[in-house]
Coordinates of C-alpha atoms in Angstrom, one line a residue:
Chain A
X1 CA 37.8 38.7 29.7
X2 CA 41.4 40.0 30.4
X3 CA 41.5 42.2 34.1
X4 CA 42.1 45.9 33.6
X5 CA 43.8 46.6 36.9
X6 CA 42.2 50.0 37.6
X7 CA 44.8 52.3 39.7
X8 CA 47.5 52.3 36.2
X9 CA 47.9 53.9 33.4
X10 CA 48.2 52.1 30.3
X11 CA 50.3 52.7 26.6
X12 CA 48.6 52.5 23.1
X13 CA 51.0 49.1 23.1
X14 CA 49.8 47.9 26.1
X15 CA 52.2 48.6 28.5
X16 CA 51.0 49.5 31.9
X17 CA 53.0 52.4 34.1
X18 CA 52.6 52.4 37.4
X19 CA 54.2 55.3 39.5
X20 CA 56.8 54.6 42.5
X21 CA 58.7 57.0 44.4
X22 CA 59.2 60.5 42.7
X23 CA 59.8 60.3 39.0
X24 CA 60.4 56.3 38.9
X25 CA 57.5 54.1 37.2
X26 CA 57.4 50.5 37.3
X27 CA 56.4 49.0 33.7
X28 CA 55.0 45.7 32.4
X29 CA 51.9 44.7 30.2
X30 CA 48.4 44.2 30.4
X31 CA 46.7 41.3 30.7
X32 CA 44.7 42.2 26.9
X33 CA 48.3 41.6 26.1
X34 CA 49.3 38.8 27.7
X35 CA 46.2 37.1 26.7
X36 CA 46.7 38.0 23.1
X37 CA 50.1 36.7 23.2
X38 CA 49.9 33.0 24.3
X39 CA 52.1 32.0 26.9
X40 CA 55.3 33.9 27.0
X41 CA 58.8 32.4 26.6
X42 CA 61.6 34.5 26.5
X43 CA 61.8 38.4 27.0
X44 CA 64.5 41.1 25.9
X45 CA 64.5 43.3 28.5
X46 CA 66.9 46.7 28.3
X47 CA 69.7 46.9 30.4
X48 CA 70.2 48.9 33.4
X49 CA 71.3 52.7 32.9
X50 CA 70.2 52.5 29.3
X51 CA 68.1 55.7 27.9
X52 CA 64.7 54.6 26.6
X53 CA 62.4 56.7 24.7
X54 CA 58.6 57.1 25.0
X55 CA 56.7 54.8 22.0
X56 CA 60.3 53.5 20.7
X57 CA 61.2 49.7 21.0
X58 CA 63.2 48.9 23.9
X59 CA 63.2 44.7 23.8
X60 CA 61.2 42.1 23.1
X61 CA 58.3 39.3 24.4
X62 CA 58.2 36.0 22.4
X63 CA 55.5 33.4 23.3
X64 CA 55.2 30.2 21.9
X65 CA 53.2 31.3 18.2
X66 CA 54.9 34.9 18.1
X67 CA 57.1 38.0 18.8
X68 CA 56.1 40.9 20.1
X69 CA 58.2 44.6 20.4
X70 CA 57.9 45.9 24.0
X71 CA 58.0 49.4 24.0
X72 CA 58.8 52.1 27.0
X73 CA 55.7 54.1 27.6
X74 CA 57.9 57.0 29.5
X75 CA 61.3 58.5 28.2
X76 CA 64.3 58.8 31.1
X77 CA 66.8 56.1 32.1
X78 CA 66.4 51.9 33.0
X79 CA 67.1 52.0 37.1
X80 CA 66.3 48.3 37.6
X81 CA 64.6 45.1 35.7
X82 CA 62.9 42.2 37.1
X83 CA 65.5 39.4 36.9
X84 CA 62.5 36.7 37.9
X85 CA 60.7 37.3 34.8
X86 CA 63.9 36.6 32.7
X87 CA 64.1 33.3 34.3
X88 CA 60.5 32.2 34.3
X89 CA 58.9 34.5 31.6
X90 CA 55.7 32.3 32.3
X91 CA 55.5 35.3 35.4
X92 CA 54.3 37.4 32.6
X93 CA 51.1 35.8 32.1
X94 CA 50.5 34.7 35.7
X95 CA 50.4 38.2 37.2
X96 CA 51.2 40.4 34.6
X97 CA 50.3 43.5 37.1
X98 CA 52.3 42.1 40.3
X99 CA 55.3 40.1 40.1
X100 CA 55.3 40.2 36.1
X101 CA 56.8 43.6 36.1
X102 CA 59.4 44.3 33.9
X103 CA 61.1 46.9 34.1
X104 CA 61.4 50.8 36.1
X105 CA 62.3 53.5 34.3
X106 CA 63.3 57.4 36.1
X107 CA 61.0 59.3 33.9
X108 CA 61.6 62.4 32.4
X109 CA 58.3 62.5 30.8
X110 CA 55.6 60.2 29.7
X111 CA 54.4 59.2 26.2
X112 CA 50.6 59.6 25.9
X113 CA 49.3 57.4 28.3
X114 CA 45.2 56.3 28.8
X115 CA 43.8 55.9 31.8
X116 CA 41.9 52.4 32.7
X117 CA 38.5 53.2 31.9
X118 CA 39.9 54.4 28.3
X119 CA 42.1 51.8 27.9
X120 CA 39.4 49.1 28.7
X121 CA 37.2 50.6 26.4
X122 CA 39.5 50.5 23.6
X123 CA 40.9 47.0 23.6
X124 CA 38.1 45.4 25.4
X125 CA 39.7 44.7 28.8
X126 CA 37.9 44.6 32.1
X127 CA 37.8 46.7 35.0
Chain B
X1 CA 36.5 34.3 3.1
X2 CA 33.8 32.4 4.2
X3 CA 33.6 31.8 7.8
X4 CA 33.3 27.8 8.3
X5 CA 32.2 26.5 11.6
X6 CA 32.4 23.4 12.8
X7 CA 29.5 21.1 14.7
X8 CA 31.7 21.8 17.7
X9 CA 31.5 25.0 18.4
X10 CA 29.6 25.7 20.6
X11 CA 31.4 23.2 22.7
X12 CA 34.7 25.1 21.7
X13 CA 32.6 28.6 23.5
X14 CA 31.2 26.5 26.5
X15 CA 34.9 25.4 27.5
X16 CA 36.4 29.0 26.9
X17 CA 38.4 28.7 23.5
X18 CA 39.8 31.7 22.1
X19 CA 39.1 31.4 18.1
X20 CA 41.9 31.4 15.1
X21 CA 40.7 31.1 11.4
X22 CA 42.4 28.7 9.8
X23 CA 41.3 28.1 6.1
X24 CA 38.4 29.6 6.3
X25 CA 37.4 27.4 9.2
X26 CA 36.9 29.1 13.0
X27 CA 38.8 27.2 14.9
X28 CA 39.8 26.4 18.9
X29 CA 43.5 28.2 19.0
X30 CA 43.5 27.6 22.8
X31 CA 41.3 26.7 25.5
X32 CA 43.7 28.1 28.2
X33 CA 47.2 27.7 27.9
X34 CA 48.6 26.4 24.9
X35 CA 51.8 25.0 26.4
X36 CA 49.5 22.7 28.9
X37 CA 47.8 21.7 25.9
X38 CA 50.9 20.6 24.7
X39 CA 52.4 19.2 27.6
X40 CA 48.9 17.1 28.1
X41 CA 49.3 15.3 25.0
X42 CA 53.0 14.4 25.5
X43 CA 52.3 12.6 29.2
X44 CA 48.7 12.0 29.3
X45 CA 46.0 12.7 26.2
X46 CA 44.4 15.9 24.2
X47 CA 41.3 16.3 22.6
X48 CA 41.3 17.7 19.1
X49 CA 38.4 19.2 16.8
X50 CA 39.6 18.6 13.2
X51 CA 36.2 18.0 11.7
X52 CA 37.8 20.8 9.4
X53 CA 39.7 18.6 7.4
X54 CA 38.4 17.1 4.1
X55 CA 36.8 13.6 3.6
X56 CA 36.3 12.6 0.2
X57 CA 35.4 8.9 -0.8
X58 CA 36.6 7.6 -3.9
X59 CA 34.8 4.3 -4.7
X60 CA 34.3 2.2 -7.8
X61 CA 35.8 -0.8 -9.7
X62 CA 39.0 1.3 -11.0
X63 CA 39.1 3.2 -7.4
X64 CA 42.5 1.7 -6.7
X65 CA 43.6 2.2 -10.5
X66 CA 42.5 5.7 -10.5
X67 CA 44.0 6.8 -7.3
X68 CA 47.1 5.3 -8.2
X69 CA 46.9 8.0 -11.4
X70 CA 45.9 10.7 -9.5
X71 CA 48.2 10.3 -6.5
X72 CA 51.8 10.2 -6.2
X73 CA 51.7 6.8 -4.4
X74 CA 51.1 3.2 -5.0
X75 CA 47.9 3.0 -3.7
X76 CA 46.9 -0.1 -4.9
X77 CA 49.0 -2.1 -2.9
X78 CA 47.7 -0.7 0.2
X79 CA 46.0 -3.4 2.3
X80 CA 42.5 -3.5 3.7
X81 CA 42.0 -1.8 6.6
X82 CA 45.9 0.3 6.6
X83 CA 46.3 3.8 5.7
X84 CA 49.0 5.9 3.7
X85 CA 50.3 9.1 3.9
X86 CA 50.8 10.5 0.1
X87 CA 50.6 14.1 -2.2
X88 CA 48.5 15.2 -4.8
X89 CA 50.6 17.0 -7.4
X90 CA 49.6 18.8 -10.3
X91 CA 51.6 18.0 -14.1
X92 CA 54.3 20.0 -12.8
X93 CA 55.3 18.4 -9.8
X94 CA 53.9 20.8 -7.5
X95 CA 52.0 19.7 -4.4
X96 CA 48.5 20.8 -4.3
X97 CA 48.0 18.4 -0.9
X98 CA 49.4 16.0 1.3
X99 CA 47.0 13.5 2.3
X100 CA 46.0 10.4 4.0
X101 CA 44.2 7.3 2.3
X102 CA 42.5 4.8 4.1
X103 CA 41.6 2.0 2.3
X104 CA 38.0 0.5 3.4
X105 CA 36.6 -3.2 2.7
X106 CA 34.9 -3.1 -0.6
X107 CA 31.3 -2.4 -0.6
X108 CA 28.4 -4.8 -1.3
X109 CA 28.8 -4.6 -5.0
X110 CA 32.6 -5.5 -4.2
X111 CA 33.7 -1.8 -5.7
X112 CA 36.6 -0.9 -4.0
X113 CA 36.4 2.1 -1.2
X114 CA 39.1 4.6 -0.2
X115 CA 38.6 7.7 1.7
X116 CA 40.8 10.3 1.2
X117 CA 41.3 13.0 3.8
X118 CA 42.9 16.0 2.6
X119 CA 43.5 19.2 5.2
X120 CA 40.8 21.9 5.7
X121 CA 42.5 24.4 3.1
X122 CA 42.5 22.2 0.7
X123 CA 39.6 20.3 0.7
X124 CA 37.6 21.6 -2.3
X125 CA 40.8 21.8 -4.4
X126 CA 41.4 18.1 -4.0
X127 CA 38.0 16.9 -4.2
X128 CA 37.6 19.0 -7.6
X129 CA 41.1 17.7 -8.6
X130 CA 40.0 13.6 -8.4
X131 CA 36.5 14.4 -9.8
X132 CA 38.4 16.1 -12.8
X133 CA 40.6 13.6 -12.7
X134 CA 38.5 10.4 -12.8
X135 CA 36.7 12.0 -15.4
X136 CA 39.0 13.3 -18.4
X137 CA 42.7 11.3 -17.1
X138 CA 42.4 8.3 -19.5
X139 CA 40.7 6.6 -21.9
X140 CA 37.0 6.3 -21.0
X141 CA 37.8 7.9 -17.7
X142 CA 37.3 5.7 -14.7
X143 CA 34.7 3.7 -13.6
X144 CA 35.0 5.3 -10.2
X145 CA 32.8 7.8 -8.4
X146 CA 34.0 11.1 -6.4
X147 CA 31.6 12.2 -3.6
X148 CA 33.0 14.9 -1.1
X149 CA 31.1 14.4 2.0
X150 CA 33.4 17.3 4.1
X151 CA 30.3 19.4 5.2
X152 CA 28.9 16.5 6.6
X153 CA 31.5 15.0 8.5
X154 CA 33.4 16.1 11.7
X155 CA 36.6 14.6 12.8
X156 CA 37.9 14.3 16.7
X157 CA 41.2 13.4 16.9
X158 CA 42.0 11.8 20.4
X159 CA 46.5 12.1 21.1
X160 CA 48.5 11.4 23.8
X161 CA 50.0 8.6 25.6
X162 CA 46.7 7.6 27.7
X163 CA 44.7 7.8 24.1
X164 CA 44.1 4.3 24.1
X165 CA 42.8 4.1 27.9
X166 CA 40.8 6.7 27.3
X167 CA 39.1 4.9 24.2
X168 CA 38.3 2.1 25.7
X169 CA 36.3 3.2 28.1
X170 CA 33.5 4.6 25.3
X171 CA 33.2 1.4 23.9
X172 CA 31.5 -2.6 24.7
X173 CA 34.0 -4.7 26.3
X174 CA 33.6 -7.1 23.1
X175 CA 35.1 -4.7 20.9
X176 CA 38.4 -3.8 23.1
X177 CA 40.1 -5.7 21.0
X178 CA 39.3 -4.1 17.9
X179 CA 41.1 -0.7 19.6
X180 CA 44.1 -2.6 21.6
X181 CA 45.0 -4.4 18.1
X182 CA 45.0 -1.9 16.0
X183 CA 48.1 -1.0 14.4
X184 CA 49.6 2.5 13.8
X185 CA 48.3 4.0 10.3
X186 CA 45.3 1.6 9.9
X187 CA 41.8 2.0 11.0
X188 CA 39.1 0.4 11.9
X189 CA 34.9 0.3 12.2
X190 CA 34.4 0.3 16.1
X191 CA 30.6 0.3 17.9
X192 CA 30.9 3.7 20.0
X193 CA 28.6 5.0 22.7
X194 CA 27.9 8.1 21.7
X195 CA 25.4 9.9 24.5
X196 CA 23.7 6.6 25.5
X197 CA 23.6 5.3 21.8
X198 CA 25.7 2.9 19.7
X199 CA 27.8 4.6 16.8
X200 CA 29.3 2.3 14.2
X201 CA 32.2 4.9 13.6
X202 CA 35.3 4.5 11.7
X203 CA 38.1 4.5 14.1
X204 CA 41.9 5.1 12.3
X205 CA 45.3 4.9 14.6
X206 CA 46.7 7.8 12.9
X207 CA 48.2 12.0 14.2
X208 CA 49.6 14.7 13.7
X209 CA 51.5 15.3 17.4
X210 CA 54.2 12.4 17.2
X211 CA 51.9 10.6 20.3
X212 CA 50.0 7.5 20.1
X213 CA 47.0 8.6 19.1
X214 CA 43.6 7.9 17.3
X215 CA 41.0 9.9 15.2
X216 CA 37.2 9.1 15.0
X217 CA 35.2 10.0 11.6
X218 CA 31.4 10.9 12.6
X219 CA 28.8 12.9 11.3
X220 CA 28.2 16.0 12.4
X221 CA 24.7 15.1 14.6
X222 CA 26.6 12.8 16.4
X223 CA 29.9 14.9 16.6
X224 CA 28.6 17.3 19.9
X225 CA 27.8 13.9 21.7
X226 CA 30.7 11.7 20.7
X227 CA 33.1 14.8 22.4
X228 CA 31.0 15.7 25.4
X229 CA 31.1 11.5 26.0
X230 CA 34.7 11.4 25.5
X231 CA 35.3 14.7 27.9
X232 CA 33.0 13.0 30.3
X233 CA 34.4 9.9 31.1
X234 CA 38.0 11.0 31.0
X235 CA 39.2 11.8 34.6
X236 CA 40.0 14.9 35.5
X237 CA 43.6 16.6 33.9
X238 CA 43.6 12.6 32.1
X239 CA 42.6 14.5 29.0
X240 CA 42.7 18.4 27.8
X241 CA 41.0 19.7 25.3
X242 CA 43.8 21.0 23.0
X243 CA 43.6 24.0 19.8
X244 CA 45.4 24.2 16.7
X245 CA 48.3 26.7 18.9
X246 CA 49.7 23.2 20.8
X247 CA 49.1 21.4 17.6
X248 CA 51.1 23.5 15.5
X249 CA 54.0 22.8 18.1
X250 CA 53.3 19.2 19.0
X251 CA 53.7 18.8 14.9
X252 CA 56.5 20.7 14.7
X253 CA 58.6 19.1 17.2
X254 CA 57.4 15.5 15.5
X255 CA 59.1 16.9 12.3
X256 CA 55.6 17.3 10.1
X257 CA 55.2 19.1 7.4
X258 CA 52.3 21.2 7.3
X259 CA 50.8 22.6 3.9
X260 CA 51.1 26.0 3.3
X261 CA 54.6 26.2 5.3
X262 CA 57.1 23.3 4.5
X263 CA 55.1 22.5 1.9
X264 CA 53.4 24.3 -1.1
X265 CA 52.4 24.3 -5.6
X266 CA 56.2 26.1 -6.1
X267 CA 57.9 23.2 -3.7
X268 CA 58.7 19.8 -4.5
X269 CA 58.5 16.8 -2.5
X270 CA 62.2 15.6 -3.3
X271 CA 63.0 18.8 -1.6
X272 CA 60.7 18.0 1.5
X273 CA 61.9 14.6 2.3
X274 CA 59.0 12.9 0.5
X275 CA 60.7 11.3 -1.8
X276 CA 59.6 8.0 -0.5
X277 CA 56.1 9.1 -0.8
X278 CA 56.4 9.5 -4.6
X279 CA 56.4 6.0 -6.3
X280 CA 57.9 6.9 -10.0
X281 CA 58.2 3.0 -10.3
X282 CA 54.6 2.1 -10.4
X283 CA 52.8 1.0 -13.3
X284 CA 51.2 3.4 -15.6
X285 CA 51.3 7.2 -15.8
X286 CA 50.2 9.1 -12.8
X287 CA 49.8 13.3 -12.4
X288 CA 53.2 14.5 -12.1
X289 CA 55.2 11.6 -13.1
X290 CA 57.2 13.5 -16.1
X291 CA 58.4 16.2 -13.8
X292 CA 59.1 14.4 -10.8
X293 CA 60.8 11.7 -12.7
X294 CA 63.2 14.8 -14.1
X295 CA 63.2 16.7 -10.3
X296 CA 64.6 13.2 -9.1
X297 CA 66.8 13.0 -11.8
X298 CA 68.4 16.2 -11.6
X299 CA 68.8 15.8 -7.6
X300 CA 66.7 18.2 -6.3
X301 CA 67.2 17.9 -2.5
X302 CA 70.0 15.9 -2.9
X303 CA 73.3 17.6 -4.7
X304 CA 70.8 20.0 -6.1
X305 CA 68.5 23.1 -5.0
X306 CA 67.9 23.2 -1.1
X307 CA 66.2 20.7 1.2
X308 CA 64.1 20.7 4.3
X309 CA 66.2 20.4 7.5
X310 CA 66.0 21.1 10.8
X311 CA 67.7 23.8 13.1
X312 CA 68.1 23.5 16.6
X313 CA 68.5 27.1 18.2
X314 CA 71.7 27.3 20.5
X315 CA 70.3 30.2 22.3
X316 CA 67.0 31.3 23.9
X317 CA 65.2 33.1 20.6
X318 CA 63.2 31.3 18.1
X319 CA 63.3 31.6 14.4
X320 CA 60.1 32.4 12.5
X321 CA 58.5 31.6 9.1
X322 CA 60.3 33.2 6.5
X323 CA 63.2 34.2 8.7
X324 CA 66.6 34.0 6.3
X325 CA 68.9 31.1 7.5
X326 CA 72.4 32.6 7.1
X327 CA 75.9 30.7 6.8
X328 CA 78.9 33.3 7.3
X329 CA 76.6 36.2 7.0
X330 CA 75.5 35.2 3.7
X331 CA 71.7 33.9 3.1
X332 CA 71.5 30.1 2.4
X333 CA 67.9 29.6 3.0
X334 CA 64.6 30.3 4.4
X335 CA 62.8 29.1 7.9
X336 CA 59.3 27.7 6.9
X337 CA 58.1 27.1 10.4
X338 CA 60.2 27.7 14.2
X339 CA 59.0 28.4 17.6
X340 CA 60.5 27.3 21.1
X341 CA 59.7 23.3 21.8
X342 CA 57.7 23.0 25.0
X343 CA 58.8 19.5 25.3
X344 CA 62.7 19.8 24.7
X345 CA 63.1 23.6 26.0
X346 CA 65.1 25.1 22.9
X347 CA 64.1 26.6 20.1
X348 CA 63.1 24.3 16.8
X349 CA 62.8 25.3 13.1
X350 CA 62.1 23.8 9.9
X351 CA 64.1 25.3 7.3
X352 CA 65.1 24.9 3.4
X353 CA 68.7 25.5 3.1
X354 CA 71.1 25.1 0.2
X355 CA 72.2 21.4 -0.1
X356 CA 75.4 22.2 0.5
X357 CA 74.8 23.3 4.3
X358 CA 72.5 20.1 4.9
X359 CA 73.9 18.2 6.9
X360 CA 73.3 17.5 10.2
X361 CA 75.8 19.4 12.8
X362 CA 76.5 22.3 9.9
X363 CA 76.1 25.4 12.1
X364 CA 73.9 28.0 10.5
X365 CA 72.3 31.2 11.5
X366 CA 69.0 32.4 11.6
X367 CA 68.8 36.3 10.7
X368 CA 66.4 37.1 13.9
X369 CA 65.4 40.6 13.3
X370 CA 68.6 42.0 12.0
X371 CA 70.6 39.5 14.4
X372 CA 71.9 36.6 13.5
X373 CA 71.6 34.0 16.2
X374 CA 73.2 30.4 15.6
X375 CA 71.6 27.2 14.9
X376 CA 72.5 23.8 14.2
X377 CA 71.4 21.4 11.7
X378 CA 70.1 18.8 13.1
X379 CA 68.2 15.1 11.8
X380 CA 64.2 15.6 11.8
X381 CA 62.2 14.5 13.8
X382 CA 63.1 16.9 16.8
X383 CA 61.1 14.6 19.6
X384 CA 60.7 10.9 19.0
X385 CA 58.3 9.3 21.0
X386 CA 59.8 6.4 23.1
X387 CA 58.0 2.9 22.7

């Protein structure tokens, strides 16, 4: 069963958020995710200094057998994305909590967000 | 739907596979990752479960007669022992099925045997299709009978370049060289040991992943111990165990149609690139004939209508099933099935574009979500195997 990792909060669309320094987050998805998605390709990351908005699409994860929306869990302003995971998207599904990051985001607020043990419960993950 | 499961299963649950239907059937989509799967079957071997394919036999005096009525090919000049790829179409030219036809040695009675293996979707259509057929199509009908034996039969298909290694090692020395000699679309009946017991089991040299590769027909008591055998002796990573998610792409980069997608009732096979596979010159009438005869005529995939072609993306994103293909912003066809190739590392598609933008090197779009994102048109298959 896909791993829950229990210290981040988690999206309705299965984007994790994990909190950095001050207001910046660090965002990828879950492992439910991942798992769901096959083994991931090619991802359309925003750029740097864009504005993204809580629960609107802001790029893309394509595995082998489909295409996915990624969507920003947090509203504010793209500080930095994870050029590894653009070169070897297969990072994605290896560690999608660690070095699969994808992107941090200066928040100025949060979408609703679910904690782990609500998250888990709802799409089946484990803690 | 009904929820079809095959004599595997359980084996599909003990090795971890996550589950896809597929016409009506519960299948393995992946037992891991679906790109290893892929990759394993391209350098070493896969293990398949395609016991949800049809098997129908068709066997009688006029079985070669009749099948040559009810099929668009010449089946009658098949050989003992080969097998054909061919289509099922109904009066209008539309393909209810492709298909493959082995002919077997005749029977006791010297009755002439074919079995006829029709995909999993399907299999009910076309088994109701020849019955109707033998019964009503001329004359007296056919002396031939129809007998479906799907539900009892499972179907392992073993791919990959090590397929034939692998083989050999489940079966007597003396009958090696009924494996090593068999030739590419022909099969054979090959003494298997099957969990400590010997299985006469019909053995063809025929796939669906553009690798050498072989399927086994057994019956479904025997079908758990025939796969656990075959996992068992294979060395470890020698042999994965591969869901319908790598054979979707191993298929698609081989340049296969696949029913449902590239091919359908509204599509034609002129269209497809089956032309070949519909013999308008054989003797007699056959289902169809009328309307492929005037498809043909009128140049349907030729100078008329559109016509299946490949697209080789030039960037990173793949196009999907029912994606528009664009040339100069305007639509010129339709993607039936795309994803990135694993073994080649750009995006594929199969597409039917307007005849006019055919040819291979014609640079088209494919309308990716609102972008368009260029392709090429390039000669089918994607991957050729090398000999």
């Amino acid at each position: 069963m896909a791993k829950v990792a229990a210290e981040l909060q988690y999206s309705d669309e299965h984007e994790w958020v994990s909190r950095e320094n001050g207001n910046v987050v660090s965002i990828g998805i879950s492992a439910v995710a991942t798992d769901a998605l096959g083994d991931i390709v090619y991802v359309d990351l925003p750029e740097v200094g864009s504005a993204v908005t809580a629960g609107e699409t802001c790029g893309e994860v394509e595995s082998t057998k489909s295409v996915s929306d990624l969507y920003s869990p947090v509203t504010g302003e793209v500080t930095e994305i994870n050029p590894v995971v653009i070169e070897d998207p297969a990072l994605i599904n290896n560690d999608p909590y660690g070095a699969g990051w994808l992107f941090k985001v200066a928040a100025d607020s949060e979408g609703p967000l679910l904690s782990a043990e609500e998250y888990a419960a709802k799409n089946g993950g484990e803690l | 739907m009904t929820e079809n499961y095959t004599a595997l299963y359980e084996e599909h649950k003990k090795l971890g596979a996550s589950f896809t239907d597929f016409g009506g059937w519960q299948m393995p989509l992946k037992y891991g990752s679906e790109l290893a799967e892929h990759h394993a079957v391209r350098n070493s071997a896969g293990i398949f479960d395609l016991s949800h394919m049809g098997e129908v036999w068709v066997t009688g005096p006029d079985a070669a007669a009749f099948l040559d009525y009810a099929l668009a090919g010449k089946i009658s000049a098949m050989a003992v022992g080969k097998a054909k790829y061919s289509l099922i179409c109904n009066e209008d030219g539309g393909i209810i099925d492709d298909l493959i036809v082995y002919r077997r040695p005749a029977d006791a009675e010297g009755h002439h045997r074919f079995l006829v293996v029709p995909n999993a979707g399907n299999a009910k259509v076309v088994a109701e299709a020849l019955a109707q057929r033998s019964g009503s199509a001329r004359e007296g009908g056919f002396e031939v009978a129809v007998d479906d034996v799907s539900a009892a039969t499972s179907l392992i298909a073993v791919q990959g370049p090590k397929a034939e290694e692998i083989l050999l090692r489940l079966v007597p020395a003396a009958q090696h060289e009924l494996v090593t000699g068999l030739k590419y679309y022909a099969a054979v009946e090959v003494s298997f040991l099957v969990g400590g017991a010997s299985r006469n089991l019909l053995l063809a040299r025929t796939g669906y992943t553009g690798e050498d590769g072989f399927e086994i027909f057994v019956e479904n008591d025997d079908a758990a111990a025939l796969w656990q055998s075959i996992v068992a002796i294979a060395d470890e990573g020698e042999l994965t165990p591969s869901g319908l998610a790598s054979r979707d792409s191993l298929r698609l980069e081989a340049g296969m149609p696949l029913y449902g997608n590239e091919l359908s009732l509204e599509g034609d096979p002129f269209a497809a690139g089956l032309g070949p596979v519909v013999a308008l010159s054989k003797e007699g009438d056959f289902v169809g004939k009328a309307a492929l005869a005037a498809k043909k005529e009128a140049g349907a995939g030729s100078t008329s209508g559109r016509k299946l072609v490949g697209l080789k993306g030039l960037g990173r994103r793949a196009g999907r099933g029912h994606y528009p293909v664009l040339k100069d912003g305007n639509v010129v066809g339709e993607v039936t099935s795309g994803q990135p190739s694993p073994t080649l590392g750009y995006p594929v598609a199969m597409a039917y574009v307007d005849v006019a933008y055919a040819e291979p090197g014609t640079a088209l779009d494919i309308d990716l979500r609102g972008k368009a994102e260029p392709f090429e048109v390039v000669a089918l298959p994607f991957y050729k195997r090398s000999k």
